[in-house]
Short mmCIF file of C-alpha atoms in Angstrom, two decimals:
data_model
loop_
_atom_site.label_atom_id
_atom_site.label_comp_id
_atom_site.label_asym_id
_atom_site.label_seq_id
_atom_site.Cartn_x
_atom_site.Cartn_y
_atom_site.Cartn_z
CA ALA N 29 -0.02 -0.14 -0.16
CA GLN N 30 1.20 3.55 -0.44
CA THR N 31 1.68 6.02 2.11
CA VAL N 32 2.23 9.87 1.82
CA THR N 33 4.01 11.49 5.00
CA GLN N 34 4.09 15.17 5.65
CA SER N 35 6.26 15.81 8.87
CA GLN N 36 5.67 19.10 9.02
CA PRO N 37 2.21 19.93 10.76
CA GLU N 38 2.60 23.90 10.82
CA MET N 39 4.98 26.38 9.42
CA SER N 40 5.30 30.07 9.18
CA VAL N 41 6.54 32.23 6.74
CA GLN N 42 7.17 35.99 6.29
CA GLU N 43 5.61 38.11 3.25
CA ALA N 44 8.07 37.84 0.38
CA GLU N 45 9.96 35.29 1.94
CA THR N 46 10.58 31.46 0.49
CA VAL N 47 9.23 28.13 2.03
CA THR N 48 9.65 24.89 1.80
CA LEU N 49 7.43 22.14 2.45
CA SER N 50 8.18 18.66 3.03
CA CYS N 51 6.70 15.47 1.57
CA THR N 52 7.81 11.98 1.51
CA TYR N 53 6.09 8.98 -0.12
CA ASP N 54 6.22 5.48 0.10
CA THR N 55 5.34 3.02 -3.29
CA SER N 56 6.60 0.13 -5.10
CA GLU N 57 4.62 1.44 -8.21
CA SER N 58 6.83 2.98 -11.07
CA ASN N 59 3.92 4.93 -12.70
CA TYR N 60 2.54 7.24 -10.60
CA TYR N 61 1.64 10.80 -9.88
CA LEU N 62 2.31 13.07 -7.39
CA PHE N 63 0.50 16.29 -6.69
CA TRP N 64 0.47 19.36 -4.44
CA TYR N 65 -2.99 20.63 -3.24
CA LYS N 66 -4.06 23.70 -1.28
CA GLN N 67 -6.93 23.87 0.70
CA PRO N 68 -7.50 27.74 1.95
CA PRO N 69 -9.91 28.60 4.70
CA SER N 70 -13.05 28.23 2.09
CA ARG N 71 -11.96 24.31 2.07
CA GLN N 72 -12.22 24.28 -1.60
CA MET N 73 -9.34 21.86 -2.58
CA ILE N 74 -7.15 23.59 -5.71
CA LEU N 75 -4.28 21.83 -7.44
CA VAL N 76 -0.92 23.49 -7.15
CA ILE N 77 1.50 21.63 -8.85
CA ARG N 78 1.51 18.13 -10.31
CA GLN N 79 4.50 16.00 -11.20
CA GLU N 80 4.56 12.82 -13.19
CA ALA N 81 7.09 10.38 -12.03
CA TYR N 82 8.71 9.48 -15.43
CA LYS N 83 9.60 13.03 -15.74
CA GLN N 84 13.18 13.83 -14.34
CA GLN N 85 12.42 17.55 -14.79
CA ASN N 86 11.06 19.35 -11.74
CA ALA N 87 7.48 20.85 -12.29
CA THR N 88 6.90 24.68 -11.69
CA GLU N 89 4.00 26.76 -11.77
CA ASN N 90 4.93 30.26 -11.22
CA ARG N 91 5.83 30.98 -7.49
CA PHE N 92 5.21 27.26 -7.11
CA SER N 93 7.96 24.70 -7.92
CA VAL N 94 8.98 21.27 -6.44
CA ASN N 95 11.87 19.37 -5.98
CA PHE N 96 11.53 15.56 -6.79
CA GLN N 97 13.74 13.07 -5.51
CA LYS N 98 12.56 9.83 -7.15
CA ALA N 99 14.97 7.19 -5.37
CA ALA N 100 14.50 9.16 -2.11
CA LYS N 101 10.90 9.11 -2.51
CA SER N 102 11.14 12.92 -1.77
CA PHE N 103 8.37 15.45 -3.10
CA SER N 104 9.09 18.95 -1.49
CA LEU N 105 7.21 22.36 -2.55
CA LYS N 106 8.70 25.13 -2.64
CA ILE N 107 7.05 28.67 -2.62
CA SER N 108 8.86 31.86 -3.32
CA ASP N 109 8.06 35.27 -2.98
CA SER N 110 5.13 34.08 -0.51
CA GLN N 111 1.89 36.02 -0.61
CA LEU N 112 -0.52 36.29 2.43
CA GLY N 113 -3.14 34.61 -0.08
CA ASP N 114 -0.76 31.61 -0.05
CA THR N 115 -1.99 30.97 4.01
CA ALA N 116 -3.83 27.94 3.56
CA MET N 117 -3.40 23.99 4.42
CA TYR N 118 -1.20 22.37 1.67
CA PHE N 119 -1.71 18.49 1.29
CA CYS N 120 0.81 16.45 -0.82
CA ALA N 121 -0.88 13.84 -2.34
CA PHE N 122 0.04 10.35 -4.47
CA MET N 123 -1.96 8.96 -7.59
CA LYS N 124 -1.12 5.07 -9.22
CA GLY N 125 -1.10 5.16 -12.92
CA GLY N 126 -3.48 3.43 -14.89
CA ALA N 127 -6.28 5.90 -14.87
CA THR N 128 -7.64 5.08 -11.17
CA ASN N 129 -7.59 8.54 -10.55
CA LYS N 130 -7.37 7.49 -6.68
CA LEU N 131 -5.65 9.75 -4.68
CA ILE N 132 -3.82 9.46 -1.37
CA PHE N 133 -3.37 12.47 0.72
CA GLY N 134 -0.69 13.13 3.38
CA THR N 135 -1.57 14.72 6.71
CA GLY N 136 -1.16 18.08 5.39
CA THR N 137 0.91 21.09 6.53
CA LEU N 138 -0.72 24.23 7.89
CA LEU N 139 1.27 27.43 6.23
CA ALA N 140 0.77 30.86 7.53
CA VAL N 141 2.18 33.84 5.76
CA GLN N 142 2.69 36.70 8.14
CA PRO N 143 2.91 40.32 6.95
CA GLY I 7 -11.67 21.64 -16.11
CA ALA I 8 -14.38 20.25 -14.69
CA VAL I 9 -16.96 22.31 -12.45
CA VAL I 10 -18.35 20.51 -9.48
CA SER I 11 -21.25 21.64 -7.30
CA GLN I 12 -22.26 20.04 -4.18
CA HIS I 13 -25.87 20.28 -2.31
CA PRO I 14 -26.22 21.45 0.50
CA SER I 15 -23.52 23.40 1.70
CA TRP I 16 -24.36 22.95 5.23
CA VAL I 17 -26.89 20.58 6.61
CA ILE I 18 -28.13 20.24 10.70
CA CYS I 19 -29.83 17.18 11.05
CA LYS I 20 -30.98 15.14 13.98
CA SER I 21 -29.82 12.02 15.57
CA GLY I 22 -31.14 8.95 13.78
CA THR I 23 -31.98 10.74 10.60
CA SER I 24 -30.77 10.14 7.13
CA VAL I 25 -29.34 13.07 5.17
CA LYS I 26 -28.44 13.08 1.54
CA ILE I 27 -25.83 15.11 -0.03
CA GLU I 28 -25.29 15.83 -4.08
CA CYS I 29 -22.49 16.06 -5.97
CA ARG I 30 -23.00 17.23 -9.73
CA SER I 31 -20.27 17.59 -12.39
CA LEU I 32 -21.64 20.66 -14.41
CA ASP I 33 -19.87 20.82 -17.53
CA PHE I 34 -18.58 17.08 -18.03
CA GLN I 35 -19.86 13.87 -18.34
CA ALA I 36 -18.31 11.69 -15.00
CA THR I 37 -18.12 8.35 -15.21
CA THR I 38 -16.13 8.52 -12.14
CA MET I 39 -16.67 10.44 -8.56
CA PHE I 40 -15.34 10.03 -5.51
CA TRP I 41 -16.63 10.81 -1.94
CA TYR I 42 -14.08 11.87 0.93
CA ARG I 43 -14.53 12.60 4.65
CA GLN I 44 -12.35 15.26 6.16
CA PHE I 45 -12.30 15.87 9.87
CA PRO I 46 -11.27 19.21 11.74
CA LYS I 47 -7.67 20.05 11.38
CA GLN I 48 -7.54 16.33 9.27
CA SER I 49 -6.58 14.64 6.17
CA LEU I 50 -9.12 14.02 3.39
CA MET I 51 -10.34 10.11 3.59
CA LEU I 52 -11.37 8.66 0.80
CA MET I 53 -14.67 6.80 1.46
CA ALA I 54 -15.63 5.62 -1.81
CA THR I 55 -15.35 5.67 -5.57
CA SER I 56 -18.85 6.24 -7.30
CA ASN I 57 -19.07 4.10 -10.64
CA GLU I 58 -22.06 5.27 -13.34
CA GLY I 59 -24.36 2.50 -13.63
CA SER I 60 -22.75 0.49 -11.38
CA LYS I 61 -22.05 -0.31 -7.57
CA ALA I 62 -20.05 2.11 -5.80
CA THR I 63 -16.47 0.84 -4.48
CA TYR I 64 -16.00 1.40 -0.69
CA GLU I 65 -12.56 1.59 0.83
CA GLN I 66 -11.69 -0.82 3.87
CA GLY I 67 -13.30 0.49 7.16
CA VAL I 68 -16.35 2.27 5.25
CA GLU I 69 -19.90 1.15 6.11
CA LYS I 70 -21.37 0.47 3.10
CA ASP I 71 -25.01 0.15 4.57
CA LYS I 72 -24.21 3.52 6.86
CA PHE I 73 -22.98 5.30 3.41
CA LEU I 74 -25.12 4.78 0.81
CA ILE I 75 -23.88 5.79 -2.49
CA ASN I 76 -25.72 6.00 -5.81
CA HIS I 77 -24.35 7.26 -9.53
CA ALA I 78 -27.34 7.06 -11.33
CA SER I 79 -26.35 9.69 -14.29
CA LEU I 80 -23.20 10.95 -15.65
CA THR I 81 -23.93 14.30 -13.79
CA LEU I 82 -24.90 13.17 -10.19
CA SER I 83 -23.63 11.27 -7.42
CA THR I 84 -25.31 11.09 -3.96
CA LEU I 85 -24.11 10.34 -0.66
CA THR I 86 -27.03 9.32 1.74
CA VAL I 87 -25.46 8.95 5.53
CA THR I 88 -28.29 6.73 7.02
CA SER I 89 -29.23 6.55 10.76
CA ALA I 90 -26.60 9.89 11.54
CA HIS I 91 -25.05 9.92 14.81
CA PRO I 92 -23.17 12.75 16.05
CA GLU I 93 -19.73 10.74 15.09
CA ASP I 94 -21.09 11.15 11.65
CA SER I 95 -20.58 14.85 11.66
CA SER I 96 -17.93 15.65 9.45
CA PHE I 97 -16.85 17.62 6.05
CA TYR I 98 -17.79 15.98 3.41
CA ILE I 99 -15.97 16.32 -0.40
CA CYS I 100 -16.69 14.90 -3.21
CA SER I 101 -14.28 14.76 -6.92
CA VAL I 102 -14.80 14.39 -10.44
CA GLY I 103 -11.81 12.32 -12.10
CA GLN I 104 -11.15 13.07 -15.97
CA GLY I 105 -8.76 11.64 -18.26
CA ARG I 106 -5.44 10.03 -16.66
CA TYR I 107 -4.81 12.19 -13.47
CA GLU I 108 -7.18 14.83 -12.97
CA GLN I 109 -9.44 15.33 -10.44
CA TYR I 110 -12.10 18.42 -9.65
CA PHE I 111 -13.11 18.87 -6.32
CA GLY I 112 -16.59 19.97 -4.92
CA PRO I 113 -16.88 22.75 -2.22
CA GLY I 114 -17.92 20.71 0.24
CA THR I 115 -20.53 19.97 2.83
CA ARG I 116 -20.68 20.38 6.46
CA LEU I 117 -22.34 17.64 8.37
CA THR I 118 -23.57 18.63 11.96
CA VAL I 119 -25.66 15.52 13.58
CA THR I 120 -27.09 16.91 16.89
#
């Protein structure tokens, strides 16, 4: 069975600074996808970024980038130039390949961006 | 991406009654929908996969007689919490699967059982 671990329950960062959220996972699958989702106070789940396991290049989306270390089974999220609107719960998630679309979520990291 | 709605957004019911939550895919025909449960300050736990025209697939530990799922059309899946009790109070989220890996989430439904 796959597991996703987020070891940082809470983090805080100053506005405009950079912060990195950690995530590790465990799987025996070779074809899979990794995601970071954001859940703001509204509780609407928002996709932040996606990484396909077969791609060596780290995914980037504007201020968000990942450090994907496949051998170490690590998938961290870096947020640059943090903004107050980035305050949210962030979930790392794993999906096995094969069009099952089933997501396994980590326990989440609550990020607070301080003015 | 798909637009997903849920109704109601918040429901309060008395212990022992049943409550139905609707999940609609507004602009996409969804053969597969997912139901999650989220306790306060906790992660999303997948409850079941809802398949259009067939029985739902429940995750281990989820009572299928307690949480009835019906996916009667390509745009609607319903979750009925039967004989609800206070411990069923939670935030329920549905999502729609699309393509190889896309998943679009509804805004969630807060259930409070008194």
